[in-house]
Amino acid sequence: KGQDQVANLAELGIILLLFTIGLEFSFKDLWRIRVIAIAGGALQVGLSFAFFCGLALFMGLALNEAILMGFLFSLSSTAIVLKILHQKGEMDSPHGSFALGILIFQDLMAIPMIMAIPFLASIPQLATNPLLSGDALIRLVVSDLIIVLILVTFGKWVIPRIMYEIARTRNQELFLLVVILTCFGVAWLVSFTGVSLAIGALLAGLIISGSEYSHQAASLVLPFRDIFTSFFFISVGMLVDVRFLVGNIWLVAFLIIIAIVAKALLATAAPLALGYPLRTAAMTGLALAQVGEFSFIIAQSGFNFGIIPAETYQMFLIVALITMAVTPFVISIGQPGTERICKLPAMARVARGTC
């Protein structure tokens, strides 16, 4: 019972956190860095997915488990990375812009990833009855299209009209109440299609972010962002089994090193492939060398659908949380090393740029 209560707290934290992320999202920002977001994001997500999915298959995991692992480790933490970049004053730097573009692409890709969880859960049945695969895929596509149509309708006509009428009252408390009700209302409605409440909350934030009152809504809600973030990490951390960590300490340490090094190198490869200097690429890779918030949602859904066993779920929670916790140290330690590497004559010519 206590574990269920902690899981409920974790889900509430995720819902509130992703709502604020969606509220901050700007399609104008995406359009401004569209080349970085689409090309760089596709390269980073594709390379990371291929590596970690292949590694999982090599370790003997089933196909659906391996695909899920590819999903989990291809995403990075939007909340942590943007907070660190903002604190260091590097949001407008070349590596800051590239990291932002990749993070936006990852956040968008997380939606179809989590929508694909029911399909992944059915893969063992599809292996014995291939005729079911077409029906399952059609149902998945149709449900996704229905969600998109509903959200476009709400975002274009319903929500702006409601917020306009509320704004006319000049009642700040009522406006905040409507914003919160929109968050949980949209999440609840979307959940009927099989999508998690957290993704519904993200979509609710995206709906509001597209209205003319998005800045007013953000000014009221975003002060709670740090509280939501702390609540999220604390609640997820409470799910970790310390005895499991102690009993598998060396395997956990090995997987953490593999995750950080592989994610950093693969995220570095994306800017290099697009012709960016080595320093920009390496700084981007260091910033994205952790697991993201969306990965917890995907992992929880995968666990609930029976795709991964409890032991694998615990292992992922521990590895993900520690990669997040050490991100500031990875960036601080990696920056001097990057500077020294970039001073090498051979490295200075990499990717058509100079360090």
Tab-separated table of C-alpha atoms in Angstrom:
chain	number	residue	atom	x	y	z
A	1	LYS	CA	0.000	0.000	0.000
A	2	GLY	CA	2.830	2.413	0.870
A	3	GLN	CA	4.472	1.696	-2.505
A	4	ASP	CA	1.195	2.526	-4.261
A	5	GLN	CA	0.944	5.835	-2.387
A	6	VAL	CA	4.485	6.775	-3.387
A	7	ALA	CA	3.707	5.823	-6.996
A	8	ASN	CA	0.666	8.112	-6.891
A	9	LEU	CA	2.820	10.966	-5.568
A	10	ALA	CA	5.347	10.327	-8.341
A	11	GLU	CA	2.601	10.427	-10.970
A	12	LEU	CA	1.235	13.705	-9.574
A	13	GLY	CA	4.730	15.185	-9.636
A	14	ILE	CA	5.205	14.079	-13.237
A	15	ILE	CA	1.819	15.529	-14.255
A	16	LEU	CA	2.576	18.942	-12.762
A	17	LEU	CA	6.152	19.002	-14.077
A	18	LEU	CA	5.220	18.130	-17.658
A	19	PHE	CA	2.365	20.623	-17.624
A	20	THR	CA	4.855	23.420	-16.881
A	21	ILE	CA	7.189	22.080	-19.605
A	22	GLY	CA	4.346	22.142	-22.126
A	23	LEU	CA	3.351	25.625	-20.964
A	24	GLU	CA	6.875	26.911	-21.646
A	25	PHE	CA	7.045	25.277	-25.069
A	26	SER	CA	6.923	27.681	-27.992
A	27	PHE	CA	6.330	26.668	-31.587
A	28	LYS	CA	7.961	29.974	-32.524
A	29	ASP	CA	11.148	28.853	-30.773
A	30	LEU	CA	10.919	25.525	-32.577
A	31	TRP	CA	10.570	27.267	-35.931
A	32	ARG	CA	13.522	29.537	-35.136
A	33	ILE	CA	15.814	26.550	-34.557
A	34	ARG	CA	13.950	24.117	-36.825
A	35	VAL	CA	17.084	22.837	-38.602
A	36	ILE	CA	18.838	22.098	-35.320
A	37	ALA	CA	15.714	20.656	-33.722
A	38	ILE	CA	14.723	18.372	-36.586
A	39	ALA	CA	18.071	17.342	-38.074
A	40	GLY	CA	20.095	17.367	-34.868
A	41	GLY	CA	17.300	15.897	-32.774
A	42	ALA	CA	16.603	13.117	-35.271
A	43	LEU	CA	20.296	12.201	-35.402
A	44	GLN	CA	20.695	12.176	-31.620
A	45	VAL	CA	17.509	10.232	-30.914
A	46	GLY	CA	18.139	7.814	-33.788
A	47	LEU	CA	21.744	7.079	-32.839
A	48	SER	CA	20.931	6.700	-29.139
A	49	PHE	CA	17.945	4.473	-29.835
A	50	ALA	CA	19.949	2.226	-32.155
A	51	PHE	CA	22.858	1.895	-29.703
A	52	PHE	CA	20.856	1.161	-26.551
A	53	CYS	CA	18.327	-1.049	-28.319
A	54	GLY	CA	21.184	-3.042	-29.851
A	55	LEU	CA	22.959	-3.239	-26.488
A	56	ALA	CA	19.783	-4.537	-24.842
A	57	LEU	CA	19.376	-7.202	-27.535
A	58	PHE	CA	23.033	-8.188	-27.092
A	59	MET	CA	22.402	-8.587	-23.346
A	60	GLY	CA	19.587	-11.022	-24.101
A	61	LEU	CA	16.497	-8.865	-23.593
A	62	ALA	CA	13.341	-9.557	-25.582
A	63	LEU	CA	12.588	-7.389	-28.624
A	64	ASN	CA	9.898	-5.285	-26.934
A	65	GLU	CA	12.121	-4.774	-23.858
A	66	ALA	CA	15.041	-3.747	-26.086
A	67	ILE	CA	12.885	-1.238	-27.990
A	68	LEU	CA	11.690	0.181	-24.684
A	69	MET	CA	15.297	0.549	-23.491
A	70	GLY	CA	16.077	2.389	-26.731
A	71	PHE	CA	13.210	4.777	-25.976
A	72	LEU	CA	14.290	5.335	-22.364
A	73	PHE	CA	17.943	6.125	-23.028
A	74	SER	CA	17.424	8.251	-26.145
A	75	LEU	CA	15.826	11.054	-24.089
A	76	SER	CA	17.494	13.655	-21.862
A	77	SER	CA	16.261	15.902	-19.054
A	78	THR	CA	14.737	19.150	-20.292
A	79	ALA	CA	14.255	20.519	-16.764
A	80	ILE	CA	17.823	19.849	-15.592
A	81	VAL	CA	19.643	20.908	-18.771
A	82	LEU	CA	17.731	24.171	-19.249
A	83	LYS	CA	18.152	25.073	-15.575
A	84	ILE	CA	21.932	24.515	-15.735
A	85	LEU	CA	22.275	26.433	-19.006
A	86	HIS	CA	20.211	29.297	-17.586
A	87	GLN	CA	22.304	29.450	-14.399
A	88	LYS	CA	25.542	29.496	-16.419
A	89	GLY	CA	24.182	32.130	-18.827
A	90	GLU	CA	24.674	29.817	-21.814
A	91	MET	CA	21.133	29.623	-23.193
A	92	ASP	CA	22.080	31.720	-26.239
A	93	SER	CA	25.475	30.072	-26.758
A	94	PRO	CA	25.970	27.756	-29.770
A	95	HIS	CA	25.877	24.615	-27.638
A	96	GLY	CA	22.958	26.020	-25.622
A	97	SER	CA	20.891	26.569	-28.775
A	98	PHE	CA	21.781	23.135	-30.119
A	99	ALA	CA	20.919	21.440	-26.818
A	100	LEU	CA	17.592	23.310	-26.720
A	101	GLY	CA	16.743	22.197	-30.244
A	102	ILE	CA	17.494	18.554	-29.466
A	103	LEU	CA	15.512	18.720	-26.204
A	104	ILE	CA	12.468	20.138	-27.999
A	105	PHE	CA	12.665	17.345	-30.561
A	106	GLN	CA	13.004	14.761	-27.770
A	107	ASP	CA	9.961	16.154	-25.949
A	108	LEU	CA	7.901	15.857	-29.137
A	109	MET	CA	9.173	12.329	-29.819
A	110	ALA	CA	8.257	11.240	-26.282
A	111	ILE	CA	4.571	11.509	-27.166
A	112	PRO	CA	4.541	8.835	-29.925
A	113	MET	CA	6.948	6.743	-27.826
A	114	ILE	CA	4.545	6.486	-24.922
A	115	MET	CA	1.605	5.990	-27.270
A	116	ALA	CA	3.471	2.993	-28.695
A	117	ILE	CA	3.694	1.245	-25.307
A	118	PRO	CA	0.431	-0.757	-25.748
A	119	PHE	CA	1.703	-1.910	-29.149
A	120	LEU	CA	5.042	-2.993	-27.637
A	121	ALA	CA	3.158	-4.928	-24.969
A	122	SER	CA	1.376	-6.878	-27.692
A	123	ILE	CA	4.557	-7.877	-29.579
A	124	PRO	CA	4.805	-11.338	-27.931
A	125	GLN	CA	1.237	-12.095	-29.073
A	126	LEU	CA	1.971	-10.716	-32.527
A	127	ALA	CA	4.915	-13.096	-32.840
A	128	THR	CA	2.553	-16.053	-32.543
A	129	ASN	CA	-0.207	-14.433	-34.577
A	130	PRO	CA	1.192	-11.957	-37.152
A	131	LEU	CA	-2.319	-11.175	-38.441
A	132	LEU	CA	-2.921	-9.141	-35.289
A	133	SER	CA	-0.086	-6.709	-36.057
A	134	GLY	CA	-2.037	-4.846	-38.731
A	135	ASP	CA	-5.057	-4.355	-36.483
A	136	ALA	CA	-2.922	-3.223	-33.542
A	137	LEU	CA	-1.027	-0.728	-35.687
A	138	ILE	CA	-4.237	0.639	-37.213
A	139	ARG	CA	-5.789	1.105	-33.765
A	140	LEU	CA	-2.657	2.896	-32.581
A	141	VAL	CA	-2.618	5.282	-35.572
A	142	VAL	CA	-6.372	5.979	-35.360
A	143	SER	CA	-6.233	6.735	-31.626
A	144	ASP	CA	-3.276	9.078	-32.175
A	145	LEU	CA	-5.134	10.907	-34.958
A	146	ILE	CA	-8.212	11.292	-32.774
A	147	ILE	CA	-6.087	12.812	-30.004
A	148	VAL	CA	-4.453	15.250	-32.442
A	149	LEU	CA	-7.816	16.358	-33.895
A	150	ILE	CA	-9.345	16.899	-30.461
A	151	LEU	CA	-6.361	18.881	-29.252
A	152	VAL	CA	-6.212	21.030	-32.386
A	153	THR	CA	-9.925	21.811	-31.977
A	154	PHE	CA	-9.535	22.693	-28.297
A	155	GLY	CA	-6.367	24.689	-28.879
A	156	LYS	CA	-7.736	26.736	-31.766
A	157	TRP	CA	-11.330	27.451	-30.753
A	158	VAL	CA	-12.332	26.283	-27.277
A	159	ILE	CA	-9.476	27.157	-24.906
A	160	PRO	CA	-8.746	30.677	-26.310
A	161	ARG	CA	-12.446	31.605	-25.993
A	162	ILE	CA	-12.671	30.332	-22.418
A	163	MET	CA	-9.479	32.123	-21.395
A	164	TYR	CA	-10.677	35.336	-23.036
A	165	GLU	CA	-13.884	35.309	-21.014
A	166	ILE	CA	-12.002	34.554	-17.788
A	167	ALA	CA	-9.420	37.268	-18.489
A	168	ARG	CA	-12.239	39.798	-18.841
A	169	THR	CA	-13.180	39.236	-15.205
A	170	ARG	CA	-9.672	40.411	-14.132
A	171	ASN	CA	-9.820	37.775	-11.394
A	172	GLN	CA	-6.320	36.296	-11.096
A	173	GLU	CA	-7.391	33.475	-8.779
A	174	LEU	CA	-10.143	32.406	-11.169
A	175	PHE	CA	-7.722	32.525	-14.106
A	176	LEU	CA	-5.229	30.309	-12.235
A	177	LEU	CA	-8.034	27.899	-11.321
A	178	VAL	CA	-9.051	27.597	-14.991
A	179	VAL	CA	-5.430	26.930	-16.005
A	180	ILE	CA	-5.115	24.139	-13.416
A	181	LEU	CA	-8.523	22.702	-14.373
A	182	THR	CA	-7.426	22.716	-18.015
A	183	CYS	CA	-4.308	20.769	-17.042
A	184	PHE	CA	-6.147	17.996	-15.221
A	185	GLY	CA	-9.247	18.121	-17.437
A	186	VAL	CA	-7.347	17.585	-20.688
A	187	ALA	CA	-5.160	14.937	-19.015
A	188	TRP	CA	-8.285	13.109	-17.840
A	189	LEU	CA	-9.992	13.266	-21.254
A	190	VAL	CA	-6.872	12.109	-23.115
A	191	SER	CA	-6.447	9.208	-20.673
A	192	PHE	CA	-9.588	7.593	-22.136
A	193	THR	CA	-7.587	6.837	-25.304
A	194	GLY	CA	-5.022	4.881	-23.280
A	195	VAL	CA	-2.464	7.697	-23.074
A	196	SER	CA	-1.041	8.449	-19.631
A	197	LEU	CA	-2.219	11.407	-17.543
A	198	ALA	CA	1.289	12.884	-17.699
A	199	ILE	CA	1.304	13.090	-21.493
A	200	GLY	CA	-2.208	14.542	-21.319
A	201	ALA	CA	-0.884	17.242	-18.977
A	202	LEU	CA	1.955	17.999	-21.406
A	203	LEU	CA	-0.574	18.346	-24.225
A	204	ALA	CA	-2.692	20.639	-22.024
A	205	GLY	CA	0.340	22.857	-21.539
A	206	LEU	CA	0.932	22.898	-25.295
A	207	ILE	CA	-2.692	23.943	-25.883
A	208	ILE	CA	-2.416	26.893	-23.502
A	209	SER	CA	1.047	27.856	-24.796
A	210	GLY	CA	-0.509	28.515	-28.202
A	211	SER	CA	-3.113	30.985	-26.914
A	212	GLU	CA	-2.688	34.755	-26.589
A	213	TYR	CA	-2.923	34.407	-22.812
A	214	SER	CA	-0.056	31.936	-22.553
A	215	HIS	CA	2.299	34.508	-21.015
A	216	GLN	CA	-0.230	35.381	-18.334
A	217	ALA	CA	-0.770	31.694	-17.582
A	218	ALA	CA	2.975	31.076	-17.495
A	219	SER	CA	3.563	33.982	-15.101
A	220	LEU	CA	1.106	32.403	-12.658
A	221	VAL	CA	2.181	28.775	-12.994
A	222	LEU	CA	5.934	28.833	-13.647
A	223	PRO	CA	6.881	30.061	-10.142
A	224	PHE	CA	5.763	26.600	-9.017
A	225	ARG	CA	8.085	24.881	-11.510
A	226	ASP	CA	10.924	24.279	-9.073
A	227	ILE	CA	8.452	22.898	-6.540
A	228	PHE	CA	7.009	20.547	-9.159
A	229	THR	CA	10.512	19.482	-10.224
A	230	SER	CA	11.609	18.779	-6.648
A	231	PHE	CA	8.350	16.967	-5.941
A	232	PHE	CA	8.862	14.836	-9.012
A	233	PHE	CA	12.425	13.785	-8.216
A	234	ILE	CA	11.722	13.169	-4.535
A	235	SER	CA	8.678	11.036	-5.280
A	236	VAL	CA	10.497	9.010	-7.950
A	237	GLY	CA	13.489	8.624	-5.638
A	238	MET	CA	11.188	7.137	-3.001
A	239	LEU	CA	10.426	4.305	-5.405
A	240	VAL	CA	14.069	3.156	-5.390
A	241	ASP	CA	14.772	-0.030	-3.448
A	242	VAL	CA	17.988	0.637	-1.498
A	243	ARG	CA	18.529	-3.085	-0.873
A	244	PHE	CA	18.421	-3.708	-4.604
A	245	LEU	CA	21.008	-0.944	-5.122
A	246	VAL	CA	23.370	-2.382	-2.496
A	247	GLY	CA	22.987	-5.904	-3.864
A	248	ASN	CA	23.784	-4.835	-7.439
A	249	ILE	CA	26.166	-1.951	-6.805
A	250	TRP	CA	28.831	-2.968	-9.344
A	251	LEU	CA	26.353	-3.644	-12.134
A	252	VAL	CA	24.651	-0.321	-11.402
A	253	ALA	CA	28.002	1.513	-11.512
A	254	PHE	CA	28.892	-0.144	-14.811
A	255	LEU	CA	25.537	0.756	-16.398
A	256	ILE	CA	25.786	4.355	-15.173
A	257	ILE	CA	29.205	4.783	-16.787
A	258	ILE	CA	27.992	3.175	-20.022
A	259	ALA	CA	24.886	5.388	-20.091
A	260	ILE	CA	26.743	8.665	-19.471
A	261	VAL	CA	29.655	7.970	-21.830
A	262	ALA	CA	27.490	6.576	-24.637
A	263	LYS	CA	24.896	9.369	-24.421
A	264	ALA	CA	27.619	12.039	-24.353
A	265	LEU	CA	29.431	10.591	-27.383
A	266	LEU	CA	26.245	10.021	-29.394
A	267	ALA	CA	24.941	13.505	-28.593
A	268	THR	CA	28.335	14.896	-29.643
A	269	ALA	CA	28.104	13.075	-32.970
A	270	ALA	CA	24.897	14.888	-33.979
A	271	PRO	CA	26.373	18.436	-34.087
A	272	LEU	CA	29.572	17.116	-35.675
A	273	ALA	CA	27.557	15.472	-38.452
A	274	LEU	CA	25.908	18.841	-39.159
A	275	GLY	CA	29.278	20.582	-39.419
A	276	TYR	CA	29.472	22.275	-36.025
A	277	PRO	CA	32.876	22.812	-34.328
A	278	LEU	CA	34.137	20.168	-31.930
A	279	ARG	CA	33.777	22.415	-28.864
A	280	THR	CA	30.093	23.098	-29.573
A	281	ALA	CA	29.472	19.415	-30.246
A	282	ALA	CA	31.297	18.246	-27.107
A	283	MET	CA	29.560	20.785	-24.856
A	284	THR	CA	26.215	19.690	-26.290
A	285	GLY	CA	27.081	16.051	-25.645
A	286	LEU	CA	28.039	16.741	-22.016
A	287	ALA	CA	24.801	18.644	-21.427
A	288	LEU	CA	22.661	15.773	-22.741
A	289	ALA	CA	24.494	12.911	-20.994
A	290	GLN	CA	21.636	11.954	-18.670
A	291	VAL	CA	18.208	10.292	-18.759
A	292	GLY	CA	15.119	12.495	-19.003
A	293	GLU	CA	11.838	13.003	-17.155
A	294	PHE	CA	9.836	11.489	-19.989
A	295	SER	CA	11.845	8.299	-19.620
A	296	PHE	CA	10.326	7.786	-16.163
A	297	ILE	CA	6.846	8.035	-17.655
A	298	ILE	CA	7.688	5.603	-20.442
A	299	ALA	CA	9.350	3.202	-17.988
A	300	GLN	CA	6.380	3.332	-15.630
A	301	SER	CA	3.998	2.598	-18.509
A	302	GLY	CA	6.233	-0.221	-19.710
A	303	PHE	CA	6.274	-1.696	-16.206
A	304	ASN	CA	2.488	-1.381	-15.841
A	305	PHE	CA	1.977	-3.109	-19.208
A	306	GLY	CA	4.331	-5.925	-18.203
A	307	ILE	CA	7.002	-5.150	-20.803
A	308	ILE	CA	9.804	-4.973	-18.233
A	309	PRO	CA	10.017	-6.916	-14.941
A	310	ALA	CA	10.358	-5.279	-11.515
A	311	GLU	CA	14.130	-5.871	-11.395
A	312	THR	CA	14.722	-4.108	-14.703
A	313	TYR	CA	12.440	-1.260	-13.632
A	314	GLN	CA	14.405	-0.812	-10.385
A	315	MET	CA	17.702	-0.900	-12.269
A	316	PHE	CA	16.480	1.787	-14.651
A	317	LEU	CA	15.217	4.041	-11.843
A	318	ILE	CA	18.576	3.916	-10.074
A	319	VAL	CA	20.660	4.476	-13.204
A	320	ALA	CA	18.412	7.299	-14.440
A	321	LEU	CA	18.319	9.174	-11.133
A	322	ILE	CA	22.089	8.998	-10.671
A	323	THR	CA	22.786	10.186	-14.239
A	324	MET	CA	20.554	13.165	-13.500
A	325	ALA	CA	22.205	13.868	-10.152
A	326	VAL	CA	25.749	13.897	-11.574
A	327	THR	CA	24.923	16.068	-14.609
A	328	PRO	CA	26.293	19.318	-13.079
A	329	PHE	CA	29.534	17.512	-12.186
A	330	VAL	CA	29.800	15.924	-15.640
A	331	ILE	CA	29.500	19.350	-17.260
A	332	SER	CA	31.933	21.004	-14.824
A	333	ILE	CA	34.542	18.259	-15.167
A	334	GLY	CA	34.070	17.852	-18.900
A	335	GLN	CA	34.452	21.503	-19.860
A	336	PRO	CA	38.188	21.816	-19.017
A	337	GLY	CA	38.877	18.524	-20.775
A	338	THR	CA	37.005	19.729	-23.834
A	339	GLU	CA	39.037	22.938	-23.900
A	340	ARG	CA	42.311	21.000	-23.788
A	341	ILE	CA	41.226	18.617	-26.544
A	342	CYS	CA	40.128	21.481	-28.750
A	343	LYS	CA	43.593	23.044	-28.486
A	344	LEU	CA	45.151	20.023	-30.198
A	345	PRO	CA	45.995	20.921	-33.838
A	346	ALA	CA	44.375	17.777	-35.233
A	347	MET	CA	41.151	18.300	-33.277
A	348	ALA	CA	40.818	21.992	-34.132
A	349	ARG	CA	39.984	21.142	-37.733
A	350	VAL	CA	37.182	18.713	-36.898
A	351	ALA	CA	33.744	19.471	-38.312
A	352	ARG	CA	34.906	22.396	-40.436
A	353	GLY	CA	35.213	24.602	-37.399
A	354	THR	CA	37.817	25.795	-34.966
A	355	CYS	CA	37.649	25.469	-31.228
